[in-house]
Coordinates of N, CA and C in Angstrom, one line a residue:
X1 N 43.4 19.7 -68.6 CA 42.5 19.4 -67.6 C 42.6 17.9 -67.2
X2 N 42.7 17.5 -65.8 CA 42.8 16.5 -65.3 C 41.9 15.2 -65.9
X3 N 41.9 14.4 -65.8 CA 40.9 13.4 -66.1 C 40.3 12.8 -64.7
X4 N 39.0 12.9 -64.3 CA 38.6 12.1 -63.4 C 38.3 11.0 -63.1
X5 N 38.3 10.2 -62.4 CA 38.0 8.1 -62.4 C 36.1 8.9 -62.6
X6 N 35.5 7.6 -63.3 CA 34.7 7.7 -63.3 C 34.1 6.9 -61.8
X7 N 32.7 7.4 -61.1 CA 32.4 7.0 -60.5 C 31.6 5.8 -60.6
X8 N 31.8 5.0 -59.9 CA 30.9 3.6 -60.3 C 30.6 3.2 -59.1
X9 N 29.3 3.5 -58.5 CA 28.5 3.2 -57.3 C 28.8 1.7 -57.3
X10 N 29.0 0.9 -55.9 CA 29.6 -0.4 -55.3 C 28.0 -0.6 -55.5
X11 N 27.9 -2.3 -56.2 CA 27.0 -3.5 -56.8 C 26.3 -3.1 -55.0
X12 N 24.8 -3.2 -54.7 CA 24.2 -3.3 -53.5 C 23.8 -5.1 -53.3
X13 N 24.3 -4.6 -52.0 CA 24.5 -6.1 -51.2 C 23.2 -6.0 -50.3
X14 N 22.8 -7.2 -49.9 CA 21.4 -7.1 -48.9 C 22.4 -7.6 -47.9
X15 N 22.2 -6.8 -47.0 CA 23.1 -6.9 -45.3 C 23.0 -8.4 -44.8
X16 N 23.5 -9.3 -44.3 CA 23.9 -10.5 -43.6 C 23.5 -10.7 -42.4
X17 N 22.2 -11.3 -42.3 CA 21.7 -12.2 -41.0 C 22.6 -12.6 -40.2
X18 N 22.5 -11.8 -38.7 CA 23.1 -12.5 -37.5 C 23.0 -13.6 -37.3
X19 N 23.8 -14.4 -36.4 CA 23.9 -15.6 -36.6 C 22.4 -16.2 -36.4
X20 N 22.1 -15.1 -35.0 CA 21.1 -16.0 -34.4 C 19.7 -15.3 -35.1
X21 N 19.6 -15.0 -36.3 CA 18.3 -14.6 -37.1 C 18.7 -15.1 -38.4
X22 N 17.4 -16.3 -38.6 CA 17.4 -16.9 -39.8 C 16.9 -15.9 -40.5
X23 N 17.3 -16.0 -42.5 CA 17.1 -15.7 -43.4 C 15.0 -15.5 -43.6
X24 N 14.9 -14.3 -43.9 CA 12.9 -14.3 -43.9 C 12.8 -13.7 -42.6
X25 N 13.3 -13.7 -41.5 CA 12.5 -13.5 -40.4 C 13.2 -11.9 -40.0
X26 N 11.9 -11.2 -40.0 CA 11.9 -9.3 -39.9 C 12.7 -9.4 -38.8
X27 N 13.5 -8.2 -39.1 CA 14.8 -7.6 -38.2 C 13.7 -6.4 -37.4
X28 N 14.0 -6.3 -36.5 CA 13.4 -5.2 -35.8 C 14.5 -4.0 -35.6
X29 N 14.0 -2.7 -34.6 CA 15.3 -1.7 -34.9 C 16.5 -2.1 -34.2
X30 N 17.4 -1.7 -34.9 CA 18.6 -1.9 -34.6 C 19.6 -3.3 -34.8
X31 N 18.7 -4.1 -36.0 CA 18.8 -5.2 -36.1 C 18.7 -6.5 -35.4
X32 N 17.8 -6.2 -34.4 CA 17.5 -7.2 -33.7 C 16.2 -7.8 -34.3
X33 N 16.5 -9.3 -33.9 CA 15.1 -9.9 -34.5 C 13.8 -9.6 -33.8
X34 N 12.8 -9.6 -34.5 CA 12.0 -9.4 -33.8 C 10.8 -10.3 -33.0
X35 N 10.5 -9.7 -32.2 CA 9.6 -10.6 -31.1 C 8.2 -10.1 -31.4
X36 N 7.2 -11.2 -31.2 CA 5.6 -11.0 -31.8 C 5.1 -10.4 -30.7
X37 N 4.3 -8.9 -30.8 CA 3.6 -8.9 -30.0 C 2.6 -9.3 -28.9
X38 N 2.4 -10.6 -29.1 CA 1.9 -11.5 -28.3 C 3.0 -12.1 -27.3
X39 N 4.4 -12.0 -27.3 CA 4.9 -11.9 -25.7 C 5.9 -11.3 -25.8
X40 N 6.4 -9.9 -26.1 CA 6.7 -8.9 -25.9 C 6.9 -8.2 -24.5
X41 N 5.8 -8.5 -23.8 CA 5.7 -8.1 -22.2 C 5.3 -9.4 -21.7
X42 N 5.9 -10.5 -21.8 CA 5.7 -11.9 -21.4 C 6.8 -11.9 -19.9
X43 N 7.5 -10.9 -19.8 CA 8.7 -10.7 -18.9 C 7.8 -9.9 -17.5
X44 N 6.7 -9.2 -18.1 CA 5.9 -8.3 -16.5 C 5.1 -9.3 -16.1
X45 N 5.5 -9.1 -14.4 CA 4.8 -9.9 -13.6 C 3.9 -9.0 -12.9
X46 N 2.6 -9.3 -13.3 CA 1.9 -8.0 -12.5 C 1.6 -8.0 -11.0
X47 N 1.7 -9.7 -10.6 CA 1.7 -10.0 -9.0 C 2.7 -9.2 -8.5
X48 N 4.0 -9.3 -8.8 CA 5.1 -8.9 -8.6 C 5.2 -7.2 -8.2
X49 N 4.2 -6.7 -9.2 CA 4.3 -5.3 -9.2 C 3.1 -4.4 -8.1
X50 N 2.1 -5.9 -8.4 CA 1.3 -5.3 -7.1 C 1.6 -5.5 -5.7
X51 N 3.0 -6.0 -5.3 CA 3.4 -6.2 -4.3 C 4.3 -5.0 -3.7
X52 N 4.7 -4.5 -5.2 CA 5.5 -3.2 -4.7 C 4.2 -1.8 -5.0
X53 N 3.2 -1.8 -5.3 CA 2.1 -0.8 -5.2 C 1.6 -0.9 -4.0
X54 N 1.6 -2.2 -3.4 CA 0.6 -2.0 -2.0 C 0.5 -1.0 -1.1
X55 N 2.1 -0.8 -0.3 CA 2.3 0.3 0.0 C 1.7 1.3 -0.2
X56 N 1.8 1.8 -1.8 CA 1.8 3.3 -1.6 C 0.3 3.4 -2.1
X57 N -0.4 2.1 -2.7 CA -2.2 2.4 -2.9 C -2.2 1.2 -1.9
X58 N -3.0 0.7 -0.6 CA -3.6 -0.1 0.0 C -4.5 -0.8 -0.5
X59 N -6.1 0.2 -1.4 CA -7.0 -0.5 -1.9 C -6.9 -1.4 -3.0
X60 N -7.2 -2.6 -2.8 CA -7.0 -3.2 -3.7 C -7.3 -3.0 -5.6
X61 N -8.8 -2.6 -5.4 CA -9.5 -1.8 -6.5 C -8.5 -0.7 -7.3
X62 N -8.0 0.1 -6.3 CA -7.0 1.6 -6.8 C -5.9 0.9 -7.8
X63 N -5.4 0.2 -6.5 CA -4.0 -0.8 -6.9 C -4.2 -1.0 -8.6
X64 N -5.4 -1.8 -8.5 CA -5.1 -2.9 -10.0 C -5.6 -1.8 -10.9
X65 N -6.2 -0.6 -10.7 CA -6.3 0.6 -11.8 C -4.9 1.1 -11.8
X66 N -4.1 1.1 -11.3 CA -3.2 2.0 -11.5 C -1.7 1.3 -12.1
X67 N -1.8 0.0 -11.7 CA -1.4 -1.0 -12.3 C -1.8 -1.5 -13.8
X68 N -2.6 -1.1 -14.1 CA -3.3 -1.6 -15.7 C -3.1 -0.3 -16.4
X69 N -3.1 1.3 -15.9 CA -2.5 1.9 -16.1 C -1.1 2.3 -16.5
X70 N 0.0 1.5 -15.9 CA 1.0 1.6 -16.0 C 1.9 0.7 -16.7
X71 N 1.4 -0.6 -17.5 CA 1.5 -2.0 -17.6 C 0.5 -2.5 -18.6
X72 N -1.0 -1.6 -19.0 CA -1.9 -2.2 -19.3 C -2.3 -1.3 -20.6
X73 N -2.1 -0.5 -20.3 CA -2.2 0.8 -21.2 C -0.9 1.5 -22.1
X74 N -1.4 2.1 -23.1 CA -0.2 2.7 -23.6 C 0.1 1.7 -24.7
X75 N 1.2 2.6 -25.3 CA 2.6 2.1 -26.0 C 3.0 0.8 -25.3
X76 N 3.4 0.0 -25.9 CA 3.8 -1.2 -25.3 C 5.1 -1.0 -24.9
X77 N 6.2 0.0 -25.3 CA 7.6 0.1 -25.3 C 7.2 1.1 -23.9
X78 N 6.4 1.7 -23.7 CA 6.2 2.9 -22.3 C 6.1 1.5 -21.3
X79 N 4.7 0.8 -21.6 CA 4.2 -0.3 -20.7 C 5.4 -1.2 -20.4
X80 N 6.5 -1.8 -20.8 CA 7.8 -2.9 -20.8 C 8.7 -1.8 -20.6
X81 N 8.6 -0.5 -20.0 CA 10.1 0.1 -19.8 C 9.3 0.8 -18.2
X82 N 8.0 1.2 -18.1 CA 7.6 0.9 -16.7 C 8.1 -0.2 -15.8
X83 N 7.9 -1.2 -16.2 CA 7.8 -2.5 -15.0 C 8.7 -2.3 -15.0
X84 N 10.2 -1.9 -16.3 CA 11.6 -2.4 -16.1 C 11.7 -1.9 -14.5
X85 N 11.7 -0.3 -15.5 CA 12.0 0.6 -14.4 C 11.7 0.7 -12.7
X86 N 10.3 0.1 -12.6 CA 9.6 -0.3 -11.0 C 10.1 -1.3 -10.5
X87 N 10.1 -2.1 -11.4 CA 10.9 -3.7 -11.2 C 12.6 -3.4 -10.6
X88 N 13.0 -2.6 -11.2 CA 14.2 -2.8 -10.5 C 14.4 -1.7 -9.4
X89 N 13.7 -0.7 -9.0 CA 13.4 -0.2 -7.8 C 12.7 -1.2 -6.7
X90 N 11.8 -1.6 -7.3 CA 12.0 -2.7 -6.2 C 12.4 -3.7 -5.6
X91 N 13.1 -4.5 -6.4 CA 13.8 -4.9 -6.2 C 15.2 -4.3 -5.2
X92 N 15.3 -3.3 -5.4 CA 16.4 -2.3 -4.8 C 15.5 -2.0 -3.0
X93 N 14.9 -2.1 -3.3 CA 13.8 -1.6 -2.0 C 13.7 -3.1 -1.4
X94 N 13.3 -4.3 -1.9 CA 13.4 -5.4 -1.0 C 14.3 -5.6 -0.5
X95 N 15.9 -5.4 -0.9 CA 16.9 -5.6 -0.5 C 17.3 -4.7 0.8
X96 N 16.3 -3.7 0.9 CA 16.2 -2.9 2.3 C 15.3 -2.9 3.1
X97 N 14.4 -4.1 2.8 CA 13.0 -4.5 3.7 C 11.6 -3.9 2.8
X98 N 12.0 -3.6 1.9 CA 10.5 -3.0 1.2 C 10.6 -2.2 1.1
X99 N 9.4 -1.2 0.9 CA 8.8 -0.2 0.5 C 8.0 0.2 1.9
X100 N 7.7 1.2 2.3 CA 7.0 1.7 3.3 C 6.0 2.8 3.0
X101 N 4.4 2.9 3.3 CA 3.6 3.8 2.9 C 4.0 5.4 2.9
X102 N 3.8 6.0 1.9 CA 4.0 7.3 2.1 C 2.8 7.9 2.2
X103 N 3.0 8.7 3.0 CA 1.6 10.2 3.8 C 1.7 11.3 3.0
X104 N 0.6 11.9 2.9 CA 0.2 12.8 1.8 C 1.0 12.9 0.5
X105 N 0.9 14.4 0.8 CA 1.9 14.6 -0.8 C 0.8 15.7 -1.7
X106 N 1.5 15.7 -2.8 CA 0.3 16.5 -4.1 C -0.4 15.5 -4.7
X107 N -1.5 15.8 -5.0 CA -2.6 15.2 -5.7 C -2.1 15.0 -7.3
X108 N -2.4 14.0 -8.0 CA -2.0 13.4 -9.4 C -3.4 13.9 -10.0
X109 N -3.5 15.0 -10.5 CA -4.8 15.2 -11.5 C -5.0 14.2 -12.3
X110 N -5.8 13.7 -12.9 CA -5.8 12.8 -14.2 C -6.2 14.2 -15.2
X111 N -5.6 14.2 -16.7 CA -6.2 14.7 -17.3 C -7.4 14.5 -18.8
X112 N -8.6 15.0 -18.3 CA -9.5 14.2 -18.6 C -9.9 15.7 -19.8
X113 N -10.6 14.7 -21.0 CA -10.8 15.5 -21.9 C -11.9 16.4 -21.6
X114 N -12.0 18.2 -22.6 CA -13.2 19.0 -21.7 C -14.7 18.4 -21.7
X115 N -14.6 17.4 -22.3 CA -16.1 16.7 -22.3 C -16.5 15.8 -20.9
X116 N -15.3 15.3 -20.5 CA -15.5 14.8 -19.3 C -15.4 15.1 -17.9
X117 N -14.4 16.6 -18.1 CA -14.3 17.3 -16.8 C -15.3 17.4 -15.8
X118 N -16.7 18.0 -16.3 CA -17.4 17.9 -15.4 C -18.5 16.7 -15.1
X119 N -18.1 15.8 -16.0 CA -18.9 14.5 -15.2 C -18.1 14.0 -14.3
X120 N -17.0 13.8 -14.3 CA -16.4 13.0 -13.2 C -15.8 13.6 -12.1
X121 N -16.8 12.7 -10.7 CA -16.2 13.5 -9.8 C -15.5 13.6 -8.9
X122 N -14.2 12.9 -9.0 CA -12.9 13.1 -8.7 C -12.2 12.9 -9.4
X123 N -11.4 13.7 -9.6 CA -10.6 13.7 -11.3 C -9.0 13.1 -10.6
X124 N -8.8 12.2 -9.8 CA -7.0 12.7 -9.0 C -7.6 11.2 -9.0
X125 N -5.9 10.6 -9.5 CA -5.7 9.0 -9.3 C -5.4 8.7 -7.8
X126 N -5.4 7.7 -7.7 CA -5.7 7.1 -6.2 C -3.9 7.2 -5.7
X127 N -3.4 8.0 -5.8 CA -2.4 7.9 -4.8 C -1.8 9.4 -5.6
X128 N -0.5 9.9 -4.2 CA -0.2 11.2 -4.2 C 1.0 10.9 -4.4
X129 N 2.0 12.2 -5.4 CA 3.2 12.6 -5.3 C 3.2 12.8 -4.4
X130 N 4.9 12.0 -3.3 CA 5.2 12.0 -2.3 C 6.1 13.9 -2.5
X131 N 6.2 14.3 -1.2 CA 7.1 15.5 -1.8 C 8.5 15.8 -1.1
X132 N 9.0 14.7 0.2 CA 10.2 15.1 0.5 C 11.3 15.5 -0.2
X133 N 11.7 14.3 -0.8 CA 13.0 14.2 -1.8 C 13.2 15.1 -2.7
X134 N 11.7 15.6 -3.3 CA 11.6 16.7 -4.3 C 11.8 18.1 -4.0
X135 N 11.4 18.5 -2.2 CA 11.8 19.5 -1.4 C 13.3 19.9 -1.6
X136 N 13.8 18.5 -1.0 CA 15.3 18.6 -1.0 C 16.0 19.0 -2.2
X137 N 15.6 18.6 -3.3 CA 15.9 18.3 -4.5 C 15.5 20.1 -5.1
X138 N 14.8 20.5 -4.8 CA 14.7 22.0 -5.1 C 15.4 23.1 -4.0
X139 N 15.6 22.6 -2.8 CA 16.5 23.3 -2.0 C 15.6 24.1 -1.4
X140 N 14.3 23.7 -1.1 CA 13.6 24.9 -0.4 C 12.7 25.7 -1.0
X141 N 13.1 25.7 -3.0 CA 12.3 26.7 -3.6 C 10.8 26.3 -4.1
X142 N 9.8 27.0 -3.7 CA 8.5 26.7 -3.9 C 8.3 26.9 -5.0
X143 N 8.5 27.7 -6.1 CA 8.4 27.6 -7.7 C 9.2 26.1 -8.0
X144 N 10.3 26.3 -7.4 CA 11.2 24.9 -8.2 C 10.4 23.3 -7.8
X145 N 9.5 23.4 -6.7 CA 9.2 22.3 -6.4 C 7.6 22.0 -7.3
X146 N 7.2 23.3 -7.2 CA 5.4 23.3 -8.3 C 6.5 23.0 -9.2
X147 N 7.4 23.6 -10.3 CA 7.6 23.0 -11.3 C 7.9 21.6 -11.5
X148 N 8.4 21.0 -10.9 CA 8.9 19.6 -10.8 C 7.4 18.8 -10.4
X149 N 7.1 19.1 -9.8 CA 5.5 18.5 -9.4 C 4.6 18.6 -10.8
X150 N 4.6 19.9 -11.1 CA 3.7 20.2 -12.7 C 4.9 19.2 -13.8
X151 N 6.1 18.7 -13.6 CA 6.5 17.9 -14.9 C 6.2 16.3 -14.5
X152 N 6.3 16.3 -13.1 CA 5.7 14.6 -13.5 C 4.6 14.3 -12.9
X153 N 3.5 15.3 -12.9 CA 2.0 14.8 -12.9 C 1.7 14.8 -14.3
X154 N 1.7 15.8 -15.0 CA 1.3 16.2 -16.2 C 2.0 14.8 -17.4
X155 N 1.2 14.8 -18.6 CA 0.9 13.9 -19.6 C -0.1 12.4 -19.5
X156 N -0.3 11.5 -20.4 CA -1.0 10.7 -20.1 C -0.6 9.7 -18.7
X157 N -1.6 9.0 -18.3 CA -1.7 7.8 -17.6 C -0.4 7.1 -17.0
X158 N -0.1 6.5 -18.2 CA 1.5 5.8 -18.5 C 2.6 6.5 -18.2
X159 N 2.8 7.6 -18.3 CA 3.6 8.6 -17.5 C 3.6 9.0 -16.6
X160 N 2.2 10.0 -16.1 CA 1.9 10.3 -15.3 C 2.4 9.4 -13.7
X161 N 1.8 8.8 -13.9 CA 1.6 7.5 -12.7 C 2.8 6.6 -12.4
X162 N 3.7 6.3 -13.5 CA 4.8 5.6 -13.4 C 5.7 6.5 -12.8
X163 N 5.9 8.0 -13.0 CA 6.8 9.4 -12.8 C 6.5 9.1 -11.1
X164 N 4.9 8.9 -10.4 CA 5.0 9.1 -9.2 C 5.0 8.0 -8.7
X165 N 4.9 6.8 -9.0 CA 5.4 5.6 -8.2 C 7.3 5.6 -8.4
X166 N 7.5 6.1 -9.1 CA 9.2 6.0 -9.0 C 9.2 7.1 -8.0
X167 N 9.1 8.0 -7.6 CA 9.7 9.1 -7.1 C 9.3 8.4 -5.7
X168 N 7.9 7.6 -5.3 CA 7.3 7.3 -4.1 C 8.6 6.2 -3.7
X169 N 9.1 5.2 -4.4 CA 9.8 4.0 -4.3 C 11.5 5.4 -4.0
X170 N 11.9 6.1 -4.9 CA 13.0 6.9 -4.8 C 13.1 7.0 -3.3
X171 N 12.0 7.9 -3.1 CA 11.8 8.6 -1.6 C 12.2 7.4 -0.9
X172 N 11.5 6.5 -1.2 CA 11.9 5.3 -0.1 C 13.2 4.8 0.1
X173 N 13.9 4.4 -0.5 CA 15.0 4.6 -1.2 C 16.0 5.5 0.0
X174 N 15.7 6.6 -1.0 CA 16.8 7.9 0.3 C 16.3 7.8 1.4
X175 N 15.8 7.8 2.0 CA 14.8 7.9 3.2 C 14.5 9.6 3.8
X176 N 14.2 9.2 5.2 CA 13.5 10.4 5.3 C 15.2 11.4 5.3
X177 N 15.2 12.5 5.3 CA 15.8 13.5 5.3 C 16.7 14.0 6.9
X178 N 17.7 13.5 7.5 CA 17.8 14.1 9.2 C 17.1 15.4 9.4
X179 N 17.1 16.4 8.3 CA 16.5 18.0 8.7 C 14.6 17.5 8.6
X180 N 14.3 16.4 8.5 CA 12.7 16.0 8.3 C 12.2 14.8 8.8
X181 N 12.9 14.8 9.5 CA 12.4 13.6 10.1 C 11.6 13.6 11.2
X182 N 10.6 12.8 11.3 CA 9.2 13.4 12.4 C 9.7 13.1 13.8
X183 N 9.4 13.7 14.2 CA 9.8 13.7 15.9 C 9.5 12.2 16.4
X184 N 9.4 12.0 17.3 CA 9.0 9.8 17.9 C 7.7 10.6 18.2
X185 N 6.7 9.4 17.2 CA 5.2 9.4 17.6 C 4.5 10.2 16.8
X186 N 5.0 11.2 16.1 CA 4.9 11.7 14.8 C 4.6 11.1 13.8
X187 N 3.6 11.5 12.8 CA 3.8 11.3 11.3 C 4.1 12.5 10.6
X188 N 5.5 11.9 9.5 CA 6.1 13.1 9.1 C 4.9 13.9 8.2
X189 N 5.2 14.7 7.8 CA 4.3 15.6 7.0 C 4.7 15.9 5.6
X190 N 4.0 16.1 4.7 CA 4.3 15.8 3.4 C 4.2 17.2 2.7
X191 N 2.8 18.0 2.9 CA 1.9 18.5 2.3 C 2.4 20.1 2.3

């Protein structure tokens, strides 16, 4: 019978600090150093963001709820990958004159625990899923479009709301549709 090498597990080494992370100072994932939660989201400009909300919420009041919602609330990695994400939609939208208000749409339920359901009496955040692009995007089909509507109204706040300000900014984006476009003097229709 053969003789085997014995195995002798390699001496453990503590892994080697990047250049730019001194020795003591916590690696965060992926080995990046890490940044203190105290400016983490030192990068979101919320003026910035309320310039690209005006549009699609007017009131001021709505605005900065749905803003502190999206930015204010939450997971801080959901909150810093919101603005990324709006931030550079708008950005993409100034470069084509803005953002332009969108008309109707579906209502954004909030979902509110069963203790609260019936005290509060409007349960729907202050602005609507627009629904052209999502029409198009389902081809006509009214199951395919409730489903798509039921996946980005649905979950918390932070989701909810950032799912329909991107889709509002998207819409803007593609624009209206040639098979949807409102007649002169028209407002298109959403609903």
């Amino acid at each position: 019978m053969p003789l085997m090498p014995h195995h002798h597990p390699k001496p453990h080494h503590p892994p080697r600090h990047p250049p730019d992370q001194a020795p003591g100072h916590a690696a965060g994932p992926h080995g990046r150093g890490s940044i203190p939660a105290s400016r983490i989201l030192a990068f979101v400009d919320e003026a910035q963001l309320d310039g690209w909300l005006a549009p699609l919420v007017p009131d001021a009041a709505d605005r900065a709820f749905v803003s502190r919602c999206l930015v204010g609330e939450g997971p801080i990695h959901h909150r810093g990958s919101n603005y990324i994400l709006l931030a550079l939609l708008g950005q993409a939208l100034q470069a084509r004159g803005g953002a332009k208000p969108t008309e109707g749409g579906a209502p954004v339920p909030m979902r509110l625990p069963p203790h609260l359901a019936d005290v509060v009496e409007d349960s729907h955040y202050p602005l609507q899923l627009p629904l052209q692009a999502l029409r198009s995007l389902a081809g006509g089909d009214r199951e395919q479009l409730d489903a798509m509507v039921d996946c980005l109204t649905d979950g918390p706040p932070q989701h909810a709301l950032a799912n329909v300000v991107m889709v509002a900014l998207l819409q803007n984006l593609l624009g209206t549709p040639p098979d949807e476009a409102p007649a002169p003097g028209k407002a298109g229709a959403f609903g």
